[in-house]
Short mmCIF file of C-alpha atoms in Angstrom, two decimals:
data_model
loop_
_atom_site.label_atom_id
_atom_site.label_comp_id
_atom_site.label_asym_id
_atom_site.label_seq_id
_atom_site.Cartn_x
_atom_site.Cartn_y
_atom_site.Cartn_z
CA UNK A 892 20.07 75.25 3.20
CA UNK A 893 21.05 73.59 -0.33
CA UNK A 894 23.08 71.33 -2.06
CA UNK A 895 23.15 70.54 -5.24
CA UNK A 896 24.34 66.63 -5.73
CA UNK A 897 23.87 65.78 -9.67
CA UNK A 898 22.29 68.35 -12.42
CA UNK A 899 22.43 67.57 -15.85
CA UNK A 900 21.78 69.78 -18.49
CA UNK A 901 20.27 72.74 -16.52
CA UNK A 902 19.37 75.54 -18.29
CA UNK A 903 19.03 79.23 -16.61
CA UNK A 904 17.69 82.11 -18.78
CA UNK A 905 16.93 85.76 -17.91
CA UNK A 906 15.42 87.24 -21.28
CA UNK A 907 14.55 90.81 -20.32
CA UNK A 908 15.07 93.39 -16.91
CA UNK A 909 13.42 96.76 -17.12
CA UNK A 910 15.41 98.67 -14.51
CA UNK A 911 13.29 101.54 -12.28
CA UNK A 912 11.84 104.72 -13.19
CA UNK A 913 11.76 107.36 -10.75
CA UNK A 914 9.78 110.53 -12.24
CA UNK A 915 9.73 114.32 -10.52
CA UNK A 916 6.97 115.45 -12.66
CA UNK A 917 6.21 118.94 -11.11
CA UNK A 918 7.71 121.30 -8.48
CA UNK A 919 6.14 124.80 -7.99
CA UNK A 920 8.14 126.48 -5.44
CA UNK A 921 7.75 129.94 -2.94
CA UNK A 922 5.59 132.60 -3.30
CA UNK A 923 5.95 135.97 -0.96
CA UNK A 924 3.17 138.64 -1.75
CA UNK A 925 2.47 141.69 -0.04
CA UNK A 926 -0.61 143.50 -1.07
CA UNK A 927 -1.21 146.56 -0.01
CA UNK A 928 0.58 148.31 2.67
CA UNK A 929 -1.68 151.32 3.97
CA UNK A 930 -0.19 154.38 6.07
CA UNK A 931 -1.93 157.02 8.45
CA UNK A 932 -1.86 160.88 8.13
CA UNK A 933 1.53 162.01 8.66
CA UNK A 934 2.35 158.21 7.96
CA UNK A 935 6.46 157.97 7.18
CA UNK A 936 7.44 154.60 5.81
CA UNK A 937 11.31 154.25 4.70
CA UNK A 938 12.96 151.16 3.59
CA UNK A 939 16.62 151.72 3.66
CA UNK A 940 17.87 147.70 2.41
CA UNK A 941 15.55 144.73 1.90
CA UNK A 942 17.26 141.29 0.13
CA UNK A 943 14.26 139.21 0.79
CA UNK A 944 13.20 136.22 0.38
CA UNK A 945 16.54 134.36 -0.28
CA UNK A 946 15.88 130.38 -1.03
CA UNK A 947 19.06 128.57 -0.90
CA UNK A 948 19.04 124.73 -1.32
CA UNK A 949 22.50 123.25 -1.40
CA UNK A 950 22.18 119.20 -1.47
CA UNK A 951 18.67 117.18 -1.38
CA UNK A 952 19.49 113.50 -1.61
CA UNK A 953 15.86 112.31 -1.70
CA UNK A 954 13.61 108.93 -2.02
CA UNK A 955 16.22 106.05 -1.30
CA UNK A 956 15.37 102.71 -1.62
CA UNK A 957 17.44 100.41 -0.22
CA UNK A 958 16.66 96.31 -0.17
CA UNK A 959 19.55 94.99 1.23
CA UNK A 960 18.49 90.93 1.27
CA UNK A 961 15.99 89.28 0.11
CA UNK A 962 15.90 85.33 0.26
CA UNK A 963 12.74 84.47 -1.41
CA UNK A 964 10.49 81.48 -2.65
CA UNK A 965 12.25 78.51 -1.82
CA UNK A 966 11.79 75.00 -3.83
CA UNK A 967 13.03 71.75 -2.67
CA UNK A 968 13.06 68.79 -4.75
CA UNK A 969 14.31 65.58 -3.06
CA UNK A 970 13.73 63.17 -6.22
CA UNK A 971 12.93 63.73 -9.79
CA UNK A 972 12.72 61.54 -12.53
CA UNK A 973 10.64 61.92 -15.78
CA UNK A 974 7.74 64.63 -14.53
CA UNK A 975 6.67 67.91 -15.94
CA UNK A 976 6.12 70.98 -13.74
CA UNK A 977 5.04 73.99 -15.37
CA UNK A 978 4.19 77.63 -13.85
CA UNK A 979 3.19 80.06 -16.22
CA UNK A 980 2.83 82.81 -13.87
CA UNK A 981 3.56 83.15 -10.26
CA UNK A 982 2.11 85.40 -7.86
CA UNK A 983 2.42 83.77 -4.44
CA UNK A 984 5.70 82.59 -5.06
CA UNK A 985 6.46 86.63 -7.08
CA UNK A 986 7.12 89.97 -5.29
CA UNK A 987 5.64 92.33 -7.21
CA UNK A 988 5.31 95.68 -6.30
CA UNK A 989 3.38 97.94 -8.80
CA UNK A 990 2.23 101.55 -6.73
CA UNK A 991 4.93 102.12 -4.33
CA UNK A 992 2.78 104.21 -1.50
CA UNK A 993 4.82 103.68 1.58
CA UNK A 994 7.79 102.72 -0.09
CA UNK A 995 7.10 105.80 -2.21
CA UNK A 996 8.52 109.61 -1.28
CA UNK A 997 5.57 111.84 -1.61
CA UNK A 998 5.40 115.43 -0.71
CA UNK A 999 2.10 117.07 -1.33
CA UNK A 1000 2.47 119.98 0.59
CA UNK A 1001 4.94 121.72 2.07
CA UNK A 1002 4.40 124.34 4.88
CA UNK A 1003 7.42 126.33 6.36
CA UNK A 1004 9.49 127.02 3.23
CA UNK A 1005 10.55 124.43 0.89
CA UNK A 1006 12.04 124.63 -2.45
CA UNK A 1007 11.43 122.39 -4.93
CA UNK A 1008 12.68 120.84 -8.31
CA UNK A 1009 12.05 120.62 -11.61
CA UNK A 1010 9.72 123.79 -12.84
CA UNK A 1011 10.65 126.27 -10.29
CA UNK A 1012 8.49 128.88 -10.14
CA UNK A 1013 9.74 130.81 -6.96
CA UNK A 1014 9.93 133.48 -4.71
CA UNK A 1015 8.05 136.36 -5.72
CA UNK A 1016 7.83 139.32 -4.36
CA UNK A 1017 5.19 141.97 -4.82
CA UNK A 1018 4.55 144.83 -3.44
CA UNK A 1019 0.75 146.24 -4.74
CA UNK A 1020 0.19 149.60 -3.16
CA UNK A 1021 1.51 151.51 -0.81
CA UNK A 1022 -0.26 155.00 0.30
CA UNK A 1023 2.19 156.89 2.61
CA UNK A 1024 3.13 160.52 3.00
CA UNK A 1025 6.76 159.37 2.74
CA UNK A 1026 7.88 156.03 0.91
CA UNK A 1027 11.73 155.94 0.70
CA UNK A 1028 12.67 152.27 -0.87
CA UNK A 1029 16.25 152.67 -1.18
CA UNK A 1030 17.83 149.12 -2.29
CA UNK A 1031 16.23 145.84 -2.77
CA UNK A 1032 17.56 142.67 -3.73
CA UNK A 1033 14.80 139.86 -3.65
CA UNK A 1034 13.90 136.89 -4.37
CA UNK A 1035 16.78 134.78 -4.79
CA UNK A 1036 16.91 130.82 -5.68
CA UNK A 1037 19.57 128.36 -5.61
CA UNK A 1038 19.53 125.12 -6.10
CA UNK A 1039 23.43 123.55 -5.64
CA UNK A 1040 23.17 119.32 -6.31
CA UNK A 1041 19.73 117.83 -6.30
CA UNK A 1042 20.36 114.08 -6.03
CA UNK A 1043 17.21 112.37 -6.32
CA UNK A 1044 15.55 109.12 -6.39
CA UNK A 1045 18.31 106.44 -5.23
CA UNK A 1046 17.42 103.05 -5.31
CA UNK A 1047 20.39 100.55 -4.09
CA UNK A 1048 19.91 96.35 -4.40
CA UNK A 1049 22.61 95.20 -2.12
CA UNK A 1050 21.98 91.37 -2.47
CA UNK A 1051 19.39 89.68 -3.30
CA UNK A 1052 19.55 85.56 -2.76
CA UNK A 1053 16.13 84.43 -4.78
CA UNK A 1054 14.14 81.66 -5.66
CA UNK A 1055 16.57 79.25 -3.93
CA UNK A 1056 15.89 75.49 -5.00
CA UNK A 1057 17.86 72.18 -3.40
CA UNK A 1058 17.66 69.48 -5.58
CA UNK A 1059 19.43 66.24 -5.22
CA UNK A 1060 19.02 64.67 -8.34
CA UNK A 1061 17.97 66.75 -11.76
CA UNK A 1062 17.88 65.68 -15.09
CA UNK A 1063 17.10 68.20 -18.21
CA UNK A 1064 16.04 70.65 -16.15
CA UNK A 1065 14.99 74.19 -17.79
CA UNK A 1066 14.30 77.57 -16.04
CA UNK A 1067 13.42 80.05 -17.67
CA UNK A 1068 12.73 83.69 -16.23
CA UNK A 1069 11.37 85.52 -19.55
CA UNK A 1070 10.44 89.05 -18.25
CA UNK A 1071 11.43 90.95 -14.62
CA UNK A 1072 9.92 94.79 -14.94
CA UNK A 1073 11.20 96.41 -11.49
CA UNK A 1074 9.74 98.80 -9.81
CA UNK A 1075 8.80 102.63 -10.42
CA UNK A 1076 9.10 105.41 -8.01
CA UNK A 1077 6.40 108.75 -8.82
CA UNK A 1078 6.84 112.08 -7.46
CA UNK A 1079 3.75 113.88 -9.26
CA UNK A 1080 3.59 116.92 -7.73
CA UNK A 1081 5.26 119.06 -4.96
CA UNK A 1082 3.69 122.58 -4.37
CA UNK A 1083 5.44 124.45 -1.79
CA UNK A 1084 4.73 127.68 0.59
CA UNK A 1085 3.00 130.30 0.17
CA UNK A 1086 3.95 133.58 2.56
CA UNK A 1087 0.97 136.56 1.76
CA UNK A 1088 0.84 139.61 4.27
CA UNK A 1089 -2.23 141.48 2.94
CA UNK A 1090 -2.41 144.94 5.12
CA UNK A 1091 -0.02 146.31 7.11
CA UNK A 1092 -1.65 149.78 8.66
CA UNK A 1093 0.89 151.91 10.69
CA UNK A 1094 1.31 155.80 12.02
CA UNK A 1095 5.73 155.28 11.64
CA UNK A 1096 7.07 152.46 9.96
CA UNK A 1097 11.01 152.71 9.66
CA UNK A 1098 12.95 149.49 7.97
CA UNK A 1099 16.76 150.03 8.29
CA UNK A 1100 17.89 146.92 7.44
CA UNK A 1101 16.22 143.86 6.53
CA UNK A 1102 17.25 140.50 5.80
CA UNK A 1103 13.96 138.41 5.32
CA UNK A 1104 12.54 135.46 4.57
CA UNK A 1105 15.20 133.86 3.73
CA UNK A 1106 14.70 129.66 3.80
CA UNK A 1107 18.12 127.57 4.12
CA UNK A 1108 17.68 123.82 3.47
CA UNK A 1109 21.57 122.61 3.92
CA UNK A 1110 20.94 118.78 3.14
CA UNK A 1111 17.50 116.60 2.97
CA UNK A 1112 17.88 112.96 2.76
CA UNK A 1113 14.16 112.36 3.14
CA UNK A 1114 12.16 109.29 2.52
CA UNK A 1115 14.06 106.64 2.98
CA UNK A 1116 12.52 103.16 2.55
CA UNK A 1117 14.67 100.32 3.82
CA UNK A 1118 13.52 96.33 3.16
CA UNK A 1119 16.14 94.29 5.13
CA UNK A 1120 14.91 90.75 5.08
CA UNK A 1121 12.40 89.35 3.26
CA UNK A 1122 11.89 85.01 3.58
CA UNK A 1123 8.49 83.67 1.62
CA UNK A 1124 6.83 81.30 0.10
CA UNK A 1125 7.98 77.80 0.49
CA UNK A 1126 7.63 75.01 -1.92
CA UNK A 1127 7.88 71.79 -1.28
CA UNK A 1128 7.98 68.80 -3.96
CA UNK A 1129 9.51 65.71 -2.62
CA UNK A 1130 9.29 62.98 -5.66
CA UNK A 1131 8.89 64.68 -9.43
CA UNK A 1132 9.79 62.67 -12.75
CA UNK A 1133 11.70 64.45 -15.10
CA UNK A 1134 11.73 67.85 -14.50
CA UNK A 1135 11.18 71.35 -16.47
CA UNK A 1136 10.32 74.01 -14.20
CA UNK A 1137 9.25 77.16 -16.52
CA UNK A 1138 8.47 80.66 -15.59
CA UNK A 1139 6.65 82.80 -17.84
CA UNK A 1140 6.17 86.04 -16.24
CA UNK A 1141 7.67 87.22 -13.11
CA UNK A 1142 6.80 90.60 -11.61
CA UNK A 1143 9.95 91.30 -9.12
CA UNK A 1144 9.99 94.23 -6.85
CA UNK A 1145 13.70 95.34 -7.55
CA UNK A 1146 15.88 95.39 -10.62
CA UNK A 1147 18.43 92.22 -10.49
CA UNK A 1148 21.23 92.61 -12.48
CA UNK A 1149 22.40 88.50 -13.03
CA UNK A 1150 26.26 88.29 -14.67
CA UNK A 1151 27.80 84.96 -15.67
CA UNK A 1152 29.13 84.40 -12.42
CA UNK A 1153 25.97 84.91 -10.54
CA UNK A 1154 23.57 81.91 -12.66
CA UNK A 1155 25.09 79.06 -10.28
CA UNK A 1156 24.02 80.91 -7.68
CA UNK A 1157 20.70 81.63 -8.42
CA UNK A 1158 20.51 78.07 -9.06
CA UNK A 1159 22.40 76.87 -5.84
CA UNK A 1160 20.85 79.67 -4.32
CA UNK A 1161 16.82 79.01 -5.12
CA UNK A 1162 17.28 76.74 -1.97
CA UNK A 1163 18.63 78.62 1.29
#
C-alpha cells in the first residue's frame, strides 16, 4: 500500500521499550486429610502399603501470547510542504493494553488435582484418630511432589508491520516514538484441591495394597491467547506544509524490538 517517492532528512527515534512482565505471585497446592477413622467392636483395620497421594507434574508450558501480525494506524500524506502536525499522545491511533483479562491466564481454582508453582505447599496427609481393636499400618510412603520443567508465561511477537505512512513528497520530517511500555501478564493466585474424608465407620476394614491419590499432569499448555490480524485506525491527510509528525507517548500492546535494519521499514511500512 506505500511508496515512498522523495524524503529528506527523516528522522526515526525509539527512546525507550519496557519489555513484559509476567508475575506467578502465589501457588498453594494439594491437601489430603483424613480425620478420624472410627471402628466397631471387634473392628480389625490393617494397612499393609499405602504411597499416597503422589503429585507428579512433569512439563507445564503455560500463558502464551502469541501476536503474530499486526498492521496498524495507517497515515497517508499525498503533499506536504511547510505545515506542522503535532500529536502528543495518541489513543485512537495507540493499542494499549493495560489489564490483560482475556488475554490473561488466570486460574482461581482448581478442582480435580492440580499442582501448582511457586510456594508449594502440598500434599498432606493426616491421619487424626483412629479407634480400632486392631490397627496394623505397616509401610507408608506419602505425599510426594514433583515438579520436572515449569515453563511459564511465553509471549512471542512474530511481526508486527505498524504505523505504516505513504508519503510522496517529505521534507524535514521528524518522528519521534519517546516511550513504548508493553504489556504485563498477572497470575496472583492459584489455590488448588483440597481432598478431606472426615469418618470412615466400618465392622472389617483390610487395605493390602494401596496406591492412592496419586494426580499425573504429563504436559499443560493452557491459556493460550492468539491475536492474528489486527488493521485500525486510518489517517488520512492529503495536502500538509512542511511536516514534523511527533509522538510523545505511545502505549503499545506488545514489546517491539526495532534494529537498524528494521527503521526503513517502519517508515515504508507506516503505510500498508
Amino acid at each position: 500500500m506505500g511508496q515512498v517517492t522523495a524524503i529528506t532528512a527523516n528522522t526515526t527515534t525509539v527512546t525507550a521499550i519496557t519489555a513484559n512482565t509476567t508475575t506467578v505471585t502465589a501457588i498453594t497446592a494439594n491437601t489430603t486429610t483424613v480425620t478420624a477413622i472410627t471402628a466397631n467392636t471387634a473392628n480389625t483395620t490393617t494397612v499393609t502399603a499405602i504411597t499416597a497421594n503422589t503429585t507428579t507434574v512433569t512439563a507445564i508450558t503455560a500463558n502464551t501470547t502469541t501476536v503474530t501480525a499486526i498492521t496498524a494506524n495507517t497515515t497517508t500524506v499525498t503533499a506536504i510542504t511547510a505545515n506542522t502536525t503535532t500529536v502528543t499522545a495518541i489513543t485512537a491511533n495507540t493499542t494499549t493494553v493495560t489489564a490483560i483479562t482475556a488475554n490473561t491466564t488466570t486460574v482461581a481454582a482448581i478442582t480435580a488435582n492440580t499442582t501448582t508453582v511457586t510456594a508449594i505447599s502440598a500434599n498432606t496427609t493426616t491421619v487424626k484418630a483412629i479407634s480400632a481393636n486392631t490397627t496394623t499400618v505397616a509401610a507408608i510412603t506419602a505425599n510426594t511432589t514433583t515438579v520436572t520443567a515449569i515453563t511459564a508465561n511465553t509471549i512471542t511477537f512474530a511481526a508486527i508491520t505498524a504505523h505504516t505512512t505513504t508519503v510522496t513528497a517529505i521534507t524535514a520530517n521528524t518522528t519521534t516514538v519517546t516511550a513504548i511500555t508493553a504489556n504485563t501478564t498477572t497470575v496472583t493466585a492459584i489455590t488448588a484441591n483440597t481432598t478431606t474424608v472426615t469418618a470412615i465407620t466400618a465392622n472389617t476394614t483390610t487395605v493390602t495394597a494401596i496406591t492412592a491419590n496419586t494426580i499425573t499432569v504429563t504436559a499443560i499448555t493452557a491459556h493460550t491467547t492468539t491475536v492474528t490480524a489486527i488493521t485500525t485506525d486510518t489517517t488520512t491527510v492529503t495536502a500538509i506544509t512542511a511536516n514534523t509528525i511527533t509522538v510523545m507517548n505511545v502505549s503499545a500492546s506488545s514489546v517491539i524490538t526495532i534494529p537498524t535494519s528494521m527503521i526503513s521499514l517502519l517508515v515504508s511500512g507506516l503505510v500498508c
